[in-house]
């Protein structure tokens, strides 16, 4: 990014106001840069160095935001949709100027960890099939998931379109029983993200996923304090972990 930028562009980006509102604020004497009253809201400033205040409050500039969402069922992983509510509709207005998008997709009926950001480069790296970023899912499956399935997944299975998956790591938390009406509970870690991949991997071994939740992505686990539909920003440690894992993954 350039070192200096138009002040009104920076302030609009962090949601202080539109360009015309900022022009008015400057006219009213509400904006200062390094203690000097701003006359021209189009002046050039360096957001990393210059101290900008609006109505006496310091404006913290940042280009990117990184959000962890516990996605609920019933919303689609998109920025816009003609029919359904999207994950972006669940965000507070304060994030609107950043124009975040979901990093990859969870199905409408899948819950759990979804990362949203406007950092296209990080998103691209996380989604790159070459990076093999591990994703872990918790699922309820009808009915008995067993050692043979674990073995099959450990080699990779063939999906309905003939695609051979990479090996997946299956942990059986509870073995289901059809007669008793109890589904299996499992955790599956996969390194890729084909369309409906977890559901189709189980289909490949003749079983059906009835509940699916993503519980981790790369080094980050879903924060248990986040209720369904809730969102929080990643901490700087989490962001560093994500970036580092991403650089080292191949
Ligand atoms: N696999 C699926 O089948 N669905 C998802 O939403 C994510 C992974």
Short mmCIF file of C-alpha atoms and ligand atoms in Angstrom, two decimals:
data_model
loop_
_atom_site.label_atom_id
_atom_site.label_comp_id
_atom_site.label_asym_id
_atom_site.label_seq_id
_atom_site.Cartn_x
_atom_site.Cartn_y
_atom_site.Cartn_z
CA UNK A 1 0.00 0.00 0.00
CA UNK A 2 1.13 3.60 -0.72
CA UNK A 3 2.45 5.49 2.27
CA UNK A 4 0.24 8.51 1.78
CA UNK A 5 -3.41 8.49 0.82
CA UNK A 6 -6.34 10.86 0.69
CA UNK A 7 -7.66 11.58 4.16
CA UNK A 8 -11.30 11.21 3.09
CA UNK A 9 -10.54 7.79 1.58
CA UNK A 10 -8.97 6.59 4.82
CA UNK A 11 -11.81 7.90 6.96
CA UNK A 12 -14.44 6.45 4.65
CA UNK A 13 -12.64 3.09 4.78
CA UNK A 14 -12.91 2.90 8.56
CA UNK A 15 -16.55 3.98 8.44
CA UNK A 16 -16.34 7.57 9.74
CA UNK A 17 -18.51 8.84 6.89
CA UNK A 18 -18.97 9.23 3.17
CA UNK A 19 -16.73 11.57 1.22
CA UNK A 20 -19.37 14.31 1.21
CA UNK A 21 -19.96 13.93 4.97
CA UNK A 22 -16.22 14.21 5.51
CA UNK A 23 -16.08 17.36 3.43
CA UNK A 24 -18.76 18.82 5.69
CA UNK A 25 -16.96 17.65 8.86
CA UNK A 26 -13.76 19.33 7.63
CA UNK A 27 -15.70 22.53 6.93
CA UNK A 28 -17.10 22.41 10.47
CA UNK A 29 -13.55 22.10 11.84
CA UNK A 30 -14.15 18.62 13.30
CA UNK A 31 -11.10 16.92 11.76
CA UNK A 32 -7.48 17.40 12.85
CA UNK A 33 -4.26 15.86 11.56
CA UNK A 34 -1.31 16.04 13.98
CA UNK A 35 -3.12 18.71 15.94
CA UNK A 36 -3.74 20.95 12.91
CA UNK A 37 -7.30 21.66 11.81
CA UNK A 38 -8.03 20.17 8.40
CA UNK A 39 -9.47 22.42 5.70
CA UNK A 40 -9.30 20.03 2.77
CA UNK A 41 -10.63 16.53 3.47
CA UNK A 42 -8.85 15.36 0.31
CA UNK A 43 -5.39 16.15 1.73
CA UNK A 44 -2.70 13.46 1.67
CA UNK A 45 -1.82 11.80 4.98
CA UNK A 46 0.20 8.82 6.09
CA UNK A 47 -2.22 6.61 8.08
CA UNK A 48 0.66 4.76 9.77
CA UNK A 49 2.26 7.92 11.14
CA UNK A 50 -0.16 10.82 11.18
CA UNK A 51 -2.54 11.21 14.10
CA UNK A 52 -6.05 11.83 12.86
CA UNK A 53 -8.88 12.91 15.14
CA UNK A 54 -12.53 13.43 14.33
CA UNK A 55 -14.68 15.24 16.90
CA UNK A 56 -11.82 14.83 19.38
CA UNK A 57 -11.53 11.06 18.96
CA UNK A 58 -8.43 9.41 17.55
CA UNK A 59 -9.16 7.35 14.45
CA UNK A 60 -7.34 4.04 14.27
CA UNK A 61 -6.70 3.10 10.71
CA UNK A 62 -6.42 -0.47 9.53
CA UNK A 63 -6.64 -1.89 6.10
CA UNK A 64 -7.71 -5.45 6.92
CA UNK A 65 -10.00 -7.15 9.41
CA UNK A 66 -10.06 -10.83 10.33
CA UNK A 67 -13.19 -12.27 11.88
CA UNK A 68 -14.00 -15.66 13.37
CA UNK A 69 -17.68 -16.55 13.08
CA UNK A 70 -19.60 -19.44 14.56
CA UNK A 71 -21.84 -19.84 11.52
CA UNK A 72 -25.39 -20.93 12.26
CA UNK A 73 -27.46 -23.15 9.97
CA UNK A 74 -29.75 -21.41 7.49
CA UNK A 75 -27.35 -18.71 6.27
CA UNK A 76 -25.25 -18.97 3.14
CA UNK A 77 -21.48 -18.43 2.92
CA UNK A 78 -21.62 -15.56 0.45
CA UNK A 79 -21.59 -11.77 0.45
CA UNK A 80 -24.93 -11.44 -1.38
CA UNK A 81 -27.81 -13.75 -2.13
CA UNK A 82 -31.22 -13.14 -3.69
CA UNK A 83 -33.05 -15.59 -1.45
CA UNK A 84 -31.18 -16.33 1.75
CA UNK A 85 -29.52 -14.37 4.51
CA UNK A 86 -25.75 -14.38 4.14
CA UNK A 87 -22.99 -14.60 6.73
CA UNK A 88 -22.14 -10.97 5.92
CA UNK A 89 -25.69 -9.95 6.92
CA UNK A 90 -24.86 -11.20 10.44
CA UNK A 91 -22.02 -8.70 10.91
CA UNK A 92 -22.24 -5.42 12.82
CA UNK A 93 -22.44 -2.29 10.69
CA UNK A 94 -18.97 -1.26 11.87
CA UNK A 95 -17.52 -3.90 9.51
CA UNK A 96 -19.47 -2.78 6.43
CA UNK A 97 -16.76 -0.41 5.09
CA UNK A 98 -14.20 -3.26 5.06
CA UNK A 99 -16.18 -5.36 2.58
CA UNK A 100 -15.20 -8.70 4.09
CA UNK A 101 -15.98 -12.02 2.44
CA UNK A 102 -15.99 -15.60 3.74
CA UNK A 103 -12.80 -17.60 3.25
CA UNK A 104 -14.24 -20.66 1.55
CA UNK A 105 -17.73 -21.99 2.04
CA UNK A 106 -19.69 -23.96 4.55
CA UNK A 107 -22.97 -25.45 3.33
CA UNK A 108 -26.18 -23.69 4.35
CA UNK A 109 -26.89 -26.46 6.86
CA UNK A 110 -23.31 -26.61 8.22
CA UNK A 111 -22.38 -24.77 11.40
CA UNK A 112 -19.14 -23.64 12.90
CA UNK A 113 -15.84 -21.94 12.18
CA UNK A 114 -15.90 -19.51 9.32
CA UNK A 115 -13.19 -16.96 8.73
CA UNK A 116 -14.17 -13.66 7.15
CA UNK A 117 -11.68 -11.10 5.94
CA UNK A 118 -10.94 -8.51 3.27
CA UNK A 119 -7.32 -9.73 3.01
CA UNK A 120 -7.46 -11.36 -0.41
CA UNK A 121 -3.90 -12.61 -0.26
CA UNK A 122 -4.33 -14.51 3.01
CA UNK A 123 -7.67 -15.90 1.82
CA UNK A 124 -6.13 -17.05 -1.45
CA UNK A 125 -3.30 -18.82 0.39
CA UNK A 126 -5.64 -20.50 2.84
CA UNK A 127 -7.82 -21.77 0.02
CA UNK A 128 -5.02 -22.83 -2.29
CA UNK A 129 -5.26 -26.60 -2.85
CA UNK A 130 -1.45 -26.71 -2.78
CA UNK A 131 -1.33 -25.41 0.80
CA UNK A 132 -3.22 -28.37 2.32
CA UNK A 133 -4.62 -26.37 5.23
CA UNK A 134 -6.21 -28.92 7.61
CA UNK A 135 -9.86 -28.44 8.51
CA UNK A 136 -11.52 -30.48 11.25
CA UNK A 137 -15.24 -31.23 11.33
CA UNK A 138 -17.44 -32.73 13.99
CA UNK A 139 -20.32 -34.73 12.52
CA UNK A 140 -23.23 -36.97 13.42
CA UNK A 141 -23.52 -39.78 10.94
CA UNK A 142 -26.17 -42.45 10.30
CA UNK A 143 -25.36 -45.05 11.50
CA UNK A 144 -22.38 -47.14 12.45
CA UNK A 145 -19.05 -45.56 11.58
CA UNK A 146 -16.34 -48.14 12.13
CA UNK A 147 -12.70 -49.11 11.79
CA UNK A 148 -13.18 -50.01 8.11
CA UNK A 149 -14.30 -46.43 7.44
CA UNK A 150 -11.32 -45.07 9.36
CA UNK A 151 -9.03 -47.24 7.29
CA UNK A 152 -10.72 -46.22 4.02
CA UNK A 153 -10.49 -42.52 4.88
CA UNK A 154 -6.83 -42.89 5.85
CA UNK A 155 -6.07 -43.84 2.23
CA UNK A 156 -8.56 -41.45 0.64
CA UNK A 157 -11.89 -42.38 -0.91
CA UNK A 158 -13.43 -41.97 -4.36
CA UNK A 159 -16.25 -39.42 -4.51
CA UNK A 160 -19.34 -39.71 -6.71
CA UNK A 161 -17.65 -37.74 -9.52
CA UNK A 162 -14.61 -40.04 -9.52
CA UNK A 163 -12.38 -37.62 -7.56
CA UNK A 164 -9.91 -39.41 -5.28
CA UNK A 165 -9.59 -37.50 -2.02
CA UNK A 166 -6.40 -37.03 -0.09
CA UNK A 167 -6.17 -39.09 3.11
CA UNK A 168 -8.46 -37.92 5.91
CA UNK A 169 -8.00 -38.52 9.63
CA UNK A 170 -11.16 -40.01 11.16
CA UNK A 171 -11.71 -40.20 14.92
CA UNK A 172 -14.73 -42.11 16.12
CA UNK A 173 -16.09 -40.44 19.25
CA UNK A 174 -19.18 -42.60 19.54
CA UNK A 175 -20.18 -45.64 17.51
CA UNK A 176 -23.77 -45.37 16.37
CA UNK A 177 -26.41 -48.06 16.30
CA UNK A 178 -29.27 -48.12 13.80
CA UNK A 179 -31.53 -50.35 15.87
CA UNK A 180 -31.19 -48.07 18.88
CA UNK A 181 -31.52 -44.99 16.62
CA UNK A 182 -28.19 -43.59 17.79
CA UNK A 183 -26.00 -41.84 15.18
CA UNK A 184 -22.20 -42.07 15.28
CA UNK A 185 -20.27 -39.03 16.40
CA UNK A 186 -16.97 -38.43 14.68
CA UNK A 187 -14.26 -35.88 13.98
CA UNK A 188 -12.76 -35.80 10.51
CA UNK A 189 -9.72 -33.79 9.47
CA UNK A 190 -9.27 -33.17 5.76
CA UNK A 191 -6.67 -31.20 3.84
CA UNK A 192 -8.82 -30.00 0.96
CA UNK A 193 -12.19 -28.41 0.45
CA UNK A 194 -14.12 -29.95 -2.40
CA UNK A 195 -17.83 -29.19 -2.69
CA UNK A 196 -19.75 -31.04 0.09
CA UNK A 197 -16.57 -32.97 0.75
CA UNK A 198 -17.32 -34.41 4.19
CA UNK A 199 -20.85 -35.43 3.25
CA UNK A 200 -19.60 -37.02 0.03
CA UNK A 201 -16.76 -38.88 1.77
CA UNK A 202 -19.33 -40.54 4.02
CA UNK A 203 -21.58 -41.19 1.03
CA UNK A 204 -18.61 -42.97 -0.54
CA UNK A 205 -18.68 -45.46 2.35
CA UNK A 206 -22.49 -45.73 2.27
CA UNK A 207 -23.29 -43.42 5.20
CA UNK A 208 -25.12 -40.16 5.68
CA UNK A 209 -24.04 -37.05 7.56
CA UNK A 210 -26.99 -35.62 9.48
CA UNK A 211 -25.18 -32.81 11.34
CA UNK A 212 -21.95 -31.04 10.44
CA UNK A 213 -19.92 -28.44 12.25
CA UNK A 214 -16.43 -27.16 11.44
CA UNK A 215 -14.40 -26.96 14.63
CA UNK A 216 -11.01 -25.83 13.36
CA UNK A 217 -9.14 -24.41 10.43
CA UNK A 218 -5.34 -24.59 10.30
CA UNK A 219 -3.99 -23.74 13.76
CA UNK A 220 -7.22 -22.07 14.94
CA UNK A 221 -10.03 -23.73 16.82
CA UNK A 222 -13.55 -22.36 17.07
CA UNK A 223 -13.78 -20.22 20.20
CA UNK A 224 -16.21 -22.08 22.52
CA UNK A 225 -17.36 -18.70 23.89
CA UNK A 226 -18.88 -17.82 20.50
CA UNK A 227 -22.57 -18.69 20.30
CA UNK A 228 -24.16 -19.50 16.96
CA UNK A 229 -24.16 -16.41 14.76
CA UNK A 230 -21.60 -14.61 16.93
CA UNK A 231 -18.40 -13.10 15.60
CA UNK A 232 -15.17 -11.81 17.04
CA UNK A 233 -11.95 -10.44 15.63
CA UNK A 234 -8.89 -12.70 15.63
CA UNK A 235 -6.30 -11.79 18.25
CA UNK A 236 -2.88 -10.79 16.94
CA UNK A 237 -1.49 -14.13 18.17
CA UNK A 238 -4.16 -16.02 16.24
CA UNK A 239 -3.44 -14.01 13.13
CA UNK A 240 0.29 -14.67 13.45
CA UNK A 241 -0.40 -18.40 13.93
CA UNK A 242 -2.59 -18.46 10.84
CA UNK A 243 -0.02 -16.62 8.73
CA UNK A 244 2.89 -18.74 9.98
CA UNK A 245 1.06 -22.02 9.43
CA UNK A 246 0.13 -20.82 6.00
CA UNK A 247 3.71 -19.98 5.08
CA UNK A 248 5.01 -23.35 6.30
CA UNK A 249 2.26 -25.51 4.84
CA UNK A 250 2.88 -27.23 1.53
N1 LIG B 1 -18.01 -30.64 3.86
C1 LIG B 1 -19.32 -30.63 3.61
O1 LIG B 1 -19.90 -31.62 3.19
N2 LIG B 1 -19.99 -29.50 3.89
C2 LIG B 1 -19.43 -28.40 4.39
O2 LIG B 1 -20.10 -27.40 4.65
C3 LIG B 1 -18.04 -28.43 4.65
C4 LIG B 1 -17.35 -29.57 4.36
#
